PDB file of C-alpha atoms in Angstrom:
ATOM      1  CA  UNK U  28       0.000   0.000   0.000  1.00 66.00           C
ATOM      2  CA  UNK U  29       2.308   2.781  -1.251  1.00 75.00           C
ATOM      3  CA  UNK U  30      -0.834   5.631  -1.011  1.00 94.00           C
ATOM      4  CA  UNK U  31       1.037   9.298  -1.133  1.00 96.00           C
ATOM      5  CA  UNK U  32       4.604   9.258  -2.313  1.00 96.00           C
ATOM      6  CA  UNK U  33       6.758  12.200  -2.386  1.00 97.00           C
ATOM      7  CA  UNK U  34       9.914  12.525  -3.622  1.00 97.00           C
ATOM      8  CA  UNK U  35      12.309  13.638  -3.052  1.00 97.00           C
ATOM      9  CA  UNK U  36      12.611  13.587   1.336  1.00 96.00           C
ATOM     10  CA  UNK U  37      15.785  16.672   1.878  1.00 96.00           C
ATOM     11  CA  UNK U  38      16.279  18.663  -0.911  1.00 96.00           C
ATOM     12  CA  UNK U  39      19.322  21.826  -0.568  1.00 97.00           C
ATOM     13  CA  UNK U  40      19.004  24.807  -3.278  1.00 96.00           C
ATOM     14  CA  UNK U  41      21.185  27.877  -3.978  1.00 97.00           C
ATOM     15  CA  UNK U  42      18.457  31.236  -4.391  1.00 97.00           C
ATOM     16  CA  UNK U  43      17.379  31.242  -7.581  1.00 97.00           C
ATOM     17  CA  UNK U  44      17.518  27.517  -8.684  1.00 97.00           C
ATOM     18  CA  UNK U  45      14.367  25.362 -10.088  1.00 96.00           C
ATOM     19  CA  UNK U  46      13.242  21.734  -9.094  1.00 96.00           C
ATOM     20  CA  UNK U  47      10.228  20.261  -9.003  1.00 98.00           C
ATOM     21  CA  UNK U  48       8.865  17.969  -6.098  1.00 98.00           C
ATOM     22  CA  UNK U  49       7.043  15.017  -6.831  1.00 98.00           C
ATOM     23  CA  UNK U  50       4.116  13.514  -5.682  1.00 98.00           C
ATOM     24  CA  UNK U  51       2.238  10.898  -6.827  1.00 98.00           C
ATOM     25  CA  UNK U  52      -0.808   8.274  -5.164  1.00 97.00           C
ATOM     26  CA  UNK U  53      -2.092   5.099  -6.183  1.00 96.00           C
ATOM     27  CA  UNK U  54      -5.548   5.395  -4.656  1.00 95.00           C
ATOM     28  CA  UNK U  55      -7.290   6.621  -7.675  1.00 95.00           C
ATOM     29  CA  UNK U  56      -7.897  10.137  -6.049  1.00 96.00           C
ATOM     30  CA  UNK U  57      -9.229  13.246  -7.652  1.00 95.00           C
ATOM     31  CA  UNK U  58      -8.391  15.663  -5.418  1.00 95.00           C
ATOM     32  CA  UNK U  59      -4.878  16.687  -4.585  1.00 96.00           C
ATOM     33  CA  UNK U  60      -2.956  19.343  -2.664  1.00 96.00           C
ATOM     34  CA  UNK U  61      -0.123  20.892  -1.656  1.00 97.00           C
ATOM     35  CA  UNK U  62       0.370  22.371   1.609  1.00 97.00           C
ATOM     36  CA  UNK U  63       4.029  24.067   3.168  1.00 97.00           C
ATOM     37  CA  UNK U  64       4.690  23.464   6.874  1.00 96.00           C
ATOM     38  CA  UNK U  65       6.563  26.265   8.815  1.00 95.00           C
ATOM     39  CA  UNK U  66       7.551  26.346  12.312  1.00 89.00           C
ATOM     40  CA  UNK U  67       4.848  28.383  15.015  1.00 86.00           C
ATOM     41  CA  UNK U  68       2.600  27.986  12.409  1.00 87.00           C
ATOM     42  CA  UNK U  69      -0.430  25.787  10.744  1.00 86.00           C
ATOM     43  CA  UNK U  70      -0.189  24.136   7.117  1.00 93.00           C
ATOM     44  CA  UNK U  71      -0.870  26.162   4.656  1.00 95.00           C
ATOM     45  CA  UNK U  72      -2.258  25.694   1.410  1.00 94.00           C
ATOM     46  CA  UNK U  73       0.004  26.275  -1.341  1.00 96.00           C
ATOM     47  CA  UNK U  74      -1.916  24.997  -4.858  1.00 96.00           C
ATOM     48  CA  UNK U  75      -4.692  22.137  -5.609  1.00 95.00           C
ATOM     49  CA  UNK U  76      -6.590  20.228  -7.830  1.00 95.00           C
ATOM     50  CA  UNK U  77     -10.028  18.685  -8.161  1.00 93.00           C
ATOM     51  CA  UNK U  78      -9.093  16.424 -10.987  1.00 94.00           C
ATOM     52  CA  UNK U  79      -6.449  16.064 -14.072  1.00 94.00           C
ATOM     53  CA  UNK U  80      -6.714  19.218 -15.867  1.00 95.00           C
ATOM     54  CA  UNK U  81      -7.904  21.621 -13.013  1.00 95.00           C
ATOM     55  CA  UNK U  82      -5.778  23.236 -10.766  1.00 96.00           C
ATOM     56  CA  UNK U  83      -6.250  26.061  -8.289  1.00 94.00           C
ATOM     57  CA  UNK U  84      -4.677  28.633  -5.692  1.00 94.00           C
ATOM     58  CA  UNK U  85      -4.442  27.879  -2.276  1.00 92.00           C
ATOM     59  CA  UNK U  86      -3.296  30.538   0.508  1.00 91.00           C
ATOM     60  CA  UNK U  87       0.171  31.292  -0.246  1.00 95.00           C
ATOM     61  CA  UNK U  88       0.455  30.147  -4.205  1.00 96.00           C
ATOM     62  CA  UNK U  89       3.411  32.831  -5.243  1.00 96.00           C
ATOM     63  CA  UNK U  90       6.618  31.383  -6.089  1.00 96.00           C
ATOM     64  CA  UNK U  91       5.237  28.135  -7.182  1.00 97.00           C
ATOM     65  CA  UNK U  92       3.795  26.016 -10.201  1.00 97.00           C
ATOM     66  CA  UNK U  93       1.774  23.485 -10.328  1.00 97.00           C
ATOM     67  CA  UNK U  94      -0.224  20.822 -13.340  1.00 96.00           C
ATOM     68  CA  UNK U  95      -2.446  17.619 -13.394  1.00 97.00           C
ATOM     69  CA  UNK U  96      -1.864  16.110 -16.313  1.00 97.00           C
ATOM     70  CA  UNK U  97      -2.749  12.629 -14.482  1.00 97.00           C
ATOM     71  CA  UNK U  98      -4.888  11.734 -11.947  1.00 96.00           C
ATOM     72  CA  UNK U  99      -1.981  10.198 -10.270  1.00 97.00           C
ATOM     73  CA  UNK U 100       0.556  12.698 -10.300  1.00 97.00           C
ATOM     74  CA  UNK U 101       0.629  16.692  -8.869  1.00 98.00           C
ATOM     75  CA  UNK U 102       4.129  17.975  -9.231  1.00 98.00           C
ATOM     76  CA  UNK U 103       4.871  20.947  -7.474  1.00 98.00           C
ATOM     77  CA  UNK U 104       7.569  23.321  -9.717  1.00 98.00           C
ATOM     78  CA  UNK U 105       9.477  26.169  -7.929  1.00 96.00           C
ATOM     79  CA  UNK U 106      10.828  28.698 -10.331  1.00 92.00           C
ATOM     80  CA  UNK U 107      13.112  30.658  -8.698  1.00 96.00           C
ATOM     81  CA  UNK U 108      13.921  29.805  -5.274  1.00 96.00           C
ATOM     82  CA  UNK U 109      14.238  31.977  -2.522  1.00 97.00           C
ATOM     83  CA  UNK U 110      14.978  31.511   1.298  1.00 97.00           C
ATOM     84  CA  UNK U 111      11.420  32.405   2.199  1.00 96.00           C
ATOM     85  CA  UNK U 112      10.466  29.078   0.544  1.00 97.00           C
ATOM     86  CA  UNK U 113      12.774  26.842   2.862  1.00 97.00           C
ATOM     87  CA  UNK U 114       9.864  24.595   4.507  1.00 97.00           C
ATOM     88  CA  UNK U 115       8.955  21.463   4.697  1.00 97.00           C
ATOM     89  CA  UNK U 116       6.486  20.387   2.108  1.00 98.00           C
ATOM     90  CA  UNK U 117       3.261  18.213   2.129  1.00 97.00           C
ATOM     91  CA  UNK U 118       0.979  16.286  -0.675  1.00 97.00           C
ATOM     92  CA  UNK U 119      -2.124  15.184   0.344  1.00 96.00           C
ATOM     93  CA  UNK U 120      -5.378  13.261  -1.499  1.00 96.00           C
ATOM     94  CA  UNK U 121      -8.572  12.490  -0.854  1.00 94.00           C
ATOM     95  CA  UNK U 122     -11.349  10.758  -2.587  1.00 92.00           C
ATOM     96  CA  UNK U 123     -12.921  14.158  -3.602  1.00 83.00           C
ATOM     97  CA  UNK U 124     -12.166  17.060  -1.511  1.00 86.00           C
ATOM     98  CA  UNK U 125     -12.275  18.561   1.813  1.00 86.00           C
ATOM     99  CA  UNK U 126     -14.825  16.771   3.103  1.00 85.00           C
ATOM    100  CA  UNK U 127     -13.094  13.508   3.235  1.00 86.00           C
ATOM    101  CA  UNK U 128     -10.069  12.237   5.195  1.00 91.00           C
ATOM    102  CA  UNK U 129      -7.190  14.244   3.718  1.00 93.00           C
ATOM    103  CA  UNK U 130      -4.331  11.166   3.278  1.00 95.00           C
ATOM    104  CA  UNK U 131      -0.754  12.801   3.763  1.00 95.00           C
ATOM    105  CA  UNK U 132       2.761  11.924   2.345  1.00 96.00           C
ATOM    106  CA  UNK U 133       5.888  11.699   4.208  1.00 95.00           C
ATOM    107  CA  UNK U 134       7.039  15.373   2.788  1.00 96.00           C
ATOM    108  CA  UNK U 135      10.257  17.210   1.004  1.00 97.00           C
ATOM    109  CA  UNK U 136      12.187  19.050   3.610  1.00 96.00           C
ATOM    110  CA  UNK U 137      13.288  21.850   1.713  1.00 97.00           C
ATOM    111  CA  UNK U 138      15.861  24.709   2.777  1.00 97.00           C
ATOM    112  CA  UNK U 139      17.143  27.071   0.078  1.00 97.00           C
ATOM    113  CA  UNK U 140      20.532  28.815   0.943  1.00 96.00           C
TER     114      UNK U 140
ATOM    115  CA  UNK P  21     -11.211  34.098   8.795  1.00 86.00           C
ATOM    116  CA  UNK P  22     -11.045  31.318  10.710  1.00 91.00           C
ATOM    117  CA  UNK P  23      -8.284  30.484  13.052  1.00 93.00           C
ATOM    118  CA  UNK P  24      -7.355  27.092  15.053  1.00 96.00           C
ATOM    119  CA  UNK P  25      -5.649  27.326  18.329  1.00 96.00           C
ATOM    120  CA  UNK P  26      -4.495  24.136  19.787  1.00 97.00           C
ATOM    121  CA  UNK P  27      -2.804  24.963  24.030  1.00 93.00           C
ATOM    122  CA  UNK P  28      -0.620  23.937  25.759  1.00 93.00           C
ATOM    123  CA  UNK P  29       2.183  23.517  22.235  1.00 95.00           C
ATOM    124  CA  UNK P  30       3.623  20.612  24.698  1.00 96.00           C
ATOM    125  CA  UNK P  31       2.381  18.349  27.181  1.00 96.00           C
ATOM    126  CA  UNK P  32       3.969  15.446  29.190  1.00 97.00           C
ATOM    127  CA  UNK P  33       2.781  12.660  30.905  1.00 97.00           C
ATOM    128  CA  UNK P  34       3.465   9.406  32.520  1.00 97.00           C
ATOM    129  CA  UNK P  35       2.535   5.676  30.901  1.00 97.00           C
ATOM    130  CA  UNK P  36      -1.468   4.863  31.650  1.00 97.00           C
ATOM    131  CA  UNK P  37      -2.643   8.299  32.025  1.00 97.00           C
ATOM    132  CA  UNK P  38      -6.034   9.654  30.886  1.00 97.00           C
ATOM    133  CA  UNK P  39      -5.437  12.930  28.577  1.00 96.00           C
ATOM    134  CA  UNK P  40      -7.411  15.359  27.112  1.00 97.00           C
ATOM    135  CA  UNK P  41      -5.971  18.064  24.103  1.00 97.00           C
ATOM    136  CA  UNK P  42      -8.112  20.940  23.106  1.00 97.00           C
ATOM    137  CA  UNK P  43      -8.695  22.672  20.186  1.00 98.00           C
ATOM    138  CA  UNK P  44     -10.327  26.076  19.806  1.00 98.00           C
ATOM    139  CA  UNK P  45     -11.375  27.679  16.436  1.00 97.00           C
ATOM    140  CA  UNK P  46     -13.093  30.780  16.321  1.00 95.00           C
ATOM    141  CA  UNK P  47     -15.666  30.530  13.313  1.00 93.00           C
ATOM    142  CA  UNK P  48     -18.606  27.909  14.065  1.00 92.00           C
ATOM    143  CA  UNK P  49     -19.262  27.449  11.047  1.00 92.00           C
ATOM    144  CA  UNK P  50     -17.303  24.183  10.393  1.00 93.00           C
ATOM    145  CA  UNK P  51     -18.444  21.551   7.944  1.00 93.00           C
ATOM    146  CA  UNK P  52     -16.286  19.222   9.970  1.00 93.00           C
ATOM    147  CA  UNK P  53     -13.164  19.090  12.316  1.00 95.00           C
ATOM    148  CA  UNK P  54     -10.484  16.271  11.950  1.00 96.00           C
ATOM    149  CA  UNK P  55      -7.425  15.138  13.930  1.00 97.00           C
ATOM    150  CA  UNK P  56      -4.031  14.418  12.627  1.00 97.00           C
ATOM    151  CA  UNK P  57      -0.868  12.795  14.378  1.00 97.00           C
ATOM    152  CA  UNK P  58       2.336  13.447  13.398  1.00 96.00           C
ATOM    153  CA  UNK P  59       6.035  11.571  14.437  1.00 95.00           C
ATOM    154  CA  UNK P  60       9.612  13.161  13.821  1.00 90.00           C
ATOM    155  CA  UNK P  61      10.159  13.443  10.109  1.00 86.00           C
ATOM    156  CA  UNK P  62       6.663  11.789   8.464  1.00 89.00           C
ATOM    157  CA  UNK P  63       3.735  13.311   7.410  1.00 91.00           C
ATOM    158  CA  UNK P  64       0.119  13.410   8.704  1.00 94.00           C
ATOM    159  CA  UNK P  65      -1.983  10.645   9.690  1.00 95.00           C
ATOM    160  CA  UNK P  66      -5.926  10.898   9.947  1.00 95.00           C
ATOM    161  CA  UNK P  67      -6.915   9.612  13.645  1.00 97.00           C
ATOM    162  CA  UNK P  68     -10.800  10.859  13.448  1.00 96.00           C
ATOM    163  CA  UNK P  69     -13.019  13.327  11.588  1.00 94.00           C
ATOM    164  CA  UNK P  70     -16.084  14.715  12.980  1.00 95.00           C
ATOM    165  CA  UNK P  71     -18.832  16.137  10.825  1.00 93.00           C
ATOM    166  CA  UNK P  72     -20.275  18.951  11.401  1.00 92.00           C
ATOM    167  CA  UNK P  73     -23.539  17.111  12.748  1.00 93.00           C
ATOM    168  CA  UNK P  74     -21.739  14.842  15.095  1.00 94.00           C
ATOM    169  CA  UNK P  75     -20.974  15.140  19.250  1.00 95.00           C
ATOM    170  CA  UNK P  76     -17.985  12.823  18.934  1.00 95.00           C
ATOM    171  CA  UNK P  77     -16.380  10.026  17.416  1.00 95.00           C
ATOM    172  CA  UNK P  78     -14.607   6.977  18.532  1.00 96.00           C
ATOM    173  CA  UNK P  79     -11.439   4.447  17.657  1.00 95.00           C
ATOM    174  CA  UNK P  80     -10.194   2.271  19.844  1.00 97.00           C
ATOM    175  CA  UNK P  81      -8.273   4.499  22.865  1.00 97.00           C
ATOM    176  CA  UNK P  82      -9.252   7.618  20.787  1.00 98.00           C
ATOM    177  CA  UNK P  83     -12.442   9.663  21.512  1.00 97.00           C
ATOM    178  CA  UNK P  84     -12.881  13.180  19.559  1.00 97.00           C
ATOM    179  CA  UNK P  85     -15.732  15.795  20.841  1.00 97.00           C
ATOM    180  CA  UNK P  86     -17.191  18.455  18.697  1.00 97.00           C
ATOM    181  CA  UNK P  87     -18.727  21.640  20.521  1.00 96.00           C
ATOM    182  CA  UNK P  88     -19.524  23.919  17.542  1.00 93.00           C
ATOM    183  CA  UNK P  89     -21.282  26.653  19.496  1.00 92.00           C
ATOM    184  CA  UNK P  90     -18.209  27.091  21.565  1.00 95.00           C
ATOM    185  CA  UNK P  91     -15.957  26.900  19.170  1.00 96.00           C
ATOM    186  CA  UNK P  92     -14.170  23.537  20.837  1.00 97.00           C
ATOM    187  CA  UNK P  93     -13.100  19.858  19.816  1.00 98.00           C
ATOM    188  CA  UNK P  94     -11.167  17.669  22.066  1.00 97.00           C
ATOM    189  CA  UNK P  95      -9.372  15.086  21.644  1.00 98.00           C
ATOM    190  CA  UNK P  96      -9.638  12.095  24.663  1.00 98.00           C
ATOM    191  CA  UNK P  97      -6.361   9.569  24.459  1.00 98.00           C
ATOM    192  CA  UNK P  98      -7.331   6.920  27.381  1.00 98.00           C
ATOM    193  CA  UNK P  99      -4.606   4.840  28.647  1.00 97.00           C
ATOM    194  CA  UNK P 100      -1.615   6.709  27.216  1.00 97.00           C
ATOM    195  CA  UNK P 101       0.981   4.980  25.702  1.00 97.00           C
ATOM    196  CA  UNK P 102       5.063   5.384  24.630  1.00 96.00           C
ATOM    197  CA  UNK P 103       3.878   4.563  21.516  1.00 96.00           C
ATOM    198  CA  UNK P 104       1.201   7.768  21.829  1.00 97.00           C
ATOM    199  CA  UNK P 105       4.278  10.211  21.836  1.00 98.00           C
ATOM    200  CA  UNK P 106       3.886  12.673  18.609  1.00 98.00           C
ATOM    201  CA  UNK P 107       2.513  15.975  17.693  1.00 97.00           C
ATOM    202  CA  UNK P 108      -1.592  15.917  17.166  1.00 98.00           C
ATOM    203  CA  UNK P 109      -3.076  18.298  15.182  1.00 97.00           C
ATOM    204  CA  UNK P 110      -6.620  19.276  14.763  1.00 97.00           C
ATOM    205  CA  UNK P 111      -8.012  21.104  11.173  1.00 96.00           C
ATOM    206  CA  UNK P 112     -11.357  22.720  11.090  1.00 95.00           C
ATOM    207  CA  UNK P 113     -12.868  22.916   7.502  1.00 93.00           C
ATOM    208  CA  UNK P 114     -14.702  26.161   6.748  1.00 88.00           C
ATOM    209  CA  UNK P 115     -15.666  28.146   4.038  1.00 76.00           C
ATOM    210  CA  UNK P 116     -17.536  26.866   0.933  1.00 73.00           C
ATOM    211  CA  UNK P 117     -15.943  23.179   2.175  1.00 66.00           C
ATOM    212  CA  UNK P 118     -13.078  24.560   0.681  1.00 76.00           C
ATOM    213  CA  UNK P 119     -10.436  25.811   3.001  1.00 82.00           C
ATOM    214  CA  UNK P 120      -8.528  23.301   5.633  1.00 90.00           C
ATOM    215  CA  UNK P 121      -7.629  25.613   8.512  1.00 93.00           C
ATOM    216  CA  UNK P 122      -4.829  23.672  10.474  1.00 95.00           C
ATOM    217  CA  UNK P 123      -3.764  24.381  14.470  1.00 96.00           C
ATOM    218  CA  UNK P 124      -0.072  24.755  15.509  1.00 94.00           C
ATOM    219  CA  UNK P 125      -0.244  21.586  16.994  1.00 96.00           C
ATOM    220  CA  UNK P 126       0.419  19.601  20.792  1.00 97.00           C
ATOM    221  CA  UNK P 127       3.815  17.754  21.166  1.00 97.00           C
ATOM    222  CA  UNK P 128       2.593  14.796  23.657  1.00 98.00           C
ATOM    223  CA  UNK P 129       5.462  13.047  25.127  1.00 97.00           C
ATOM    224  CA  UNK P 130       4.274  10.021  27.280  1.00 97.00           C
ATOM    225  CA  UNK P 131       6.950   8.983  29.726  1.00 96.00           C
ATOM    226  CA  UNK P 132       8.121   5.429  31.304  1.00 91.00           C
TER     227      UNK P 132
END
């Protein structure tokens, strides 16, 4: 039972670099999200997606990418990195939105020097 | 806009005690509430989601309460455990079912 997989776990950037974190779930969920973890403070919601082909803004979606071009996969693309983004970042899923138990992957620990 | 408050951020006790952690959120207009734990270094799990219609709900040791008209969910570990020690988070959803407001969290630590 794989469920949310995220790849990669520790991830160090110089400012100014790309990547793209991974994410991908075998549960055959249509919703998917992306949320940024930050210390004294709750998740927030970076960027989701109701389905493959529909993605949407969250809380704090500046900086960052994202596409559905599957309903298994939701990569998250950083364009330019900058300190502010060093976090630790979580994909979740669910069987169709909020209202449901929001599964969570192990997350990218991110820090951008 | 809704916010989740989850005191004290840290909280010890010894094996086989009863515990209770609280969550306050401060819009009561929730479509439902649900608890997380999280260990060192993983991601969320799902312990228990309330609905907005519900007093509580159970599994196994666990036992969540909703109070929507005070704006309070708790969270009831019986028999506490080594095995218990993590953060818990609670995440009230609001809005048009669309936004996932998360607390800050309690780190339990249940001693020997």
């Amino acid at each position: 039972n794989a469920g949310v997989t995220q790849t990669p776990k520790f991830q160090v950037l110089k400012t100014g670099q790309s990547m793209t974190l991974q994410c991908a779930q075998d549960m055959n969920h249509e919703y998917m999200s992306w949320y940024r973890q930050d210390p004294g403070m709750g998740l927030r919601l970076i960027h989701y997606s109701v389905g493959a082909g529909i993605t949407d803004q969250g809380e704090v979606p500046n900086g960052y990418n994202v596409s559905r071009s599957t309903t298994e996969d939701f990569p998250l693309r950083l364009l330019s990195a900058a300190p502010s983004q060093t976090s630790v970042y979580f994909c979740a899923s669910s069987p169709s939105g909020l209202l449901n138990i929001q599964y969570f992957g192990a997350g990218t620990r991110l820090s951008v020097l | 806009k809704q916010e989740v408050t989850q005191i004290p951020a840290a909280l010890s006790v010894p094996e086989g005690e009863n515990l209770v952690l609280n969550c306050s959120f401060t819009d009561s207009a929730i479509y439902n509430l649900q608890w997380f734990r999280q260990d060192p270094g993983k991601g969320l799990t799902s312990l228990l989601l309330i609905q907005s219609s519900q007093r509580e709900q159970t599994s196994g040791r666990l036992n969540a309460s909703l109070d929507k008209s005070s704006g309070r969910s708790t969270l009831y570990i019986a028999a506490s455990q080594p095995g218990d020690s993590a953060t818990y988070l609670c995440a009230a959803l609001t809005g048009t079912a669309s936004k996932l407001t998360f607390g800050t969290g309690t780190r339990l630590q249940v001693t020997l």
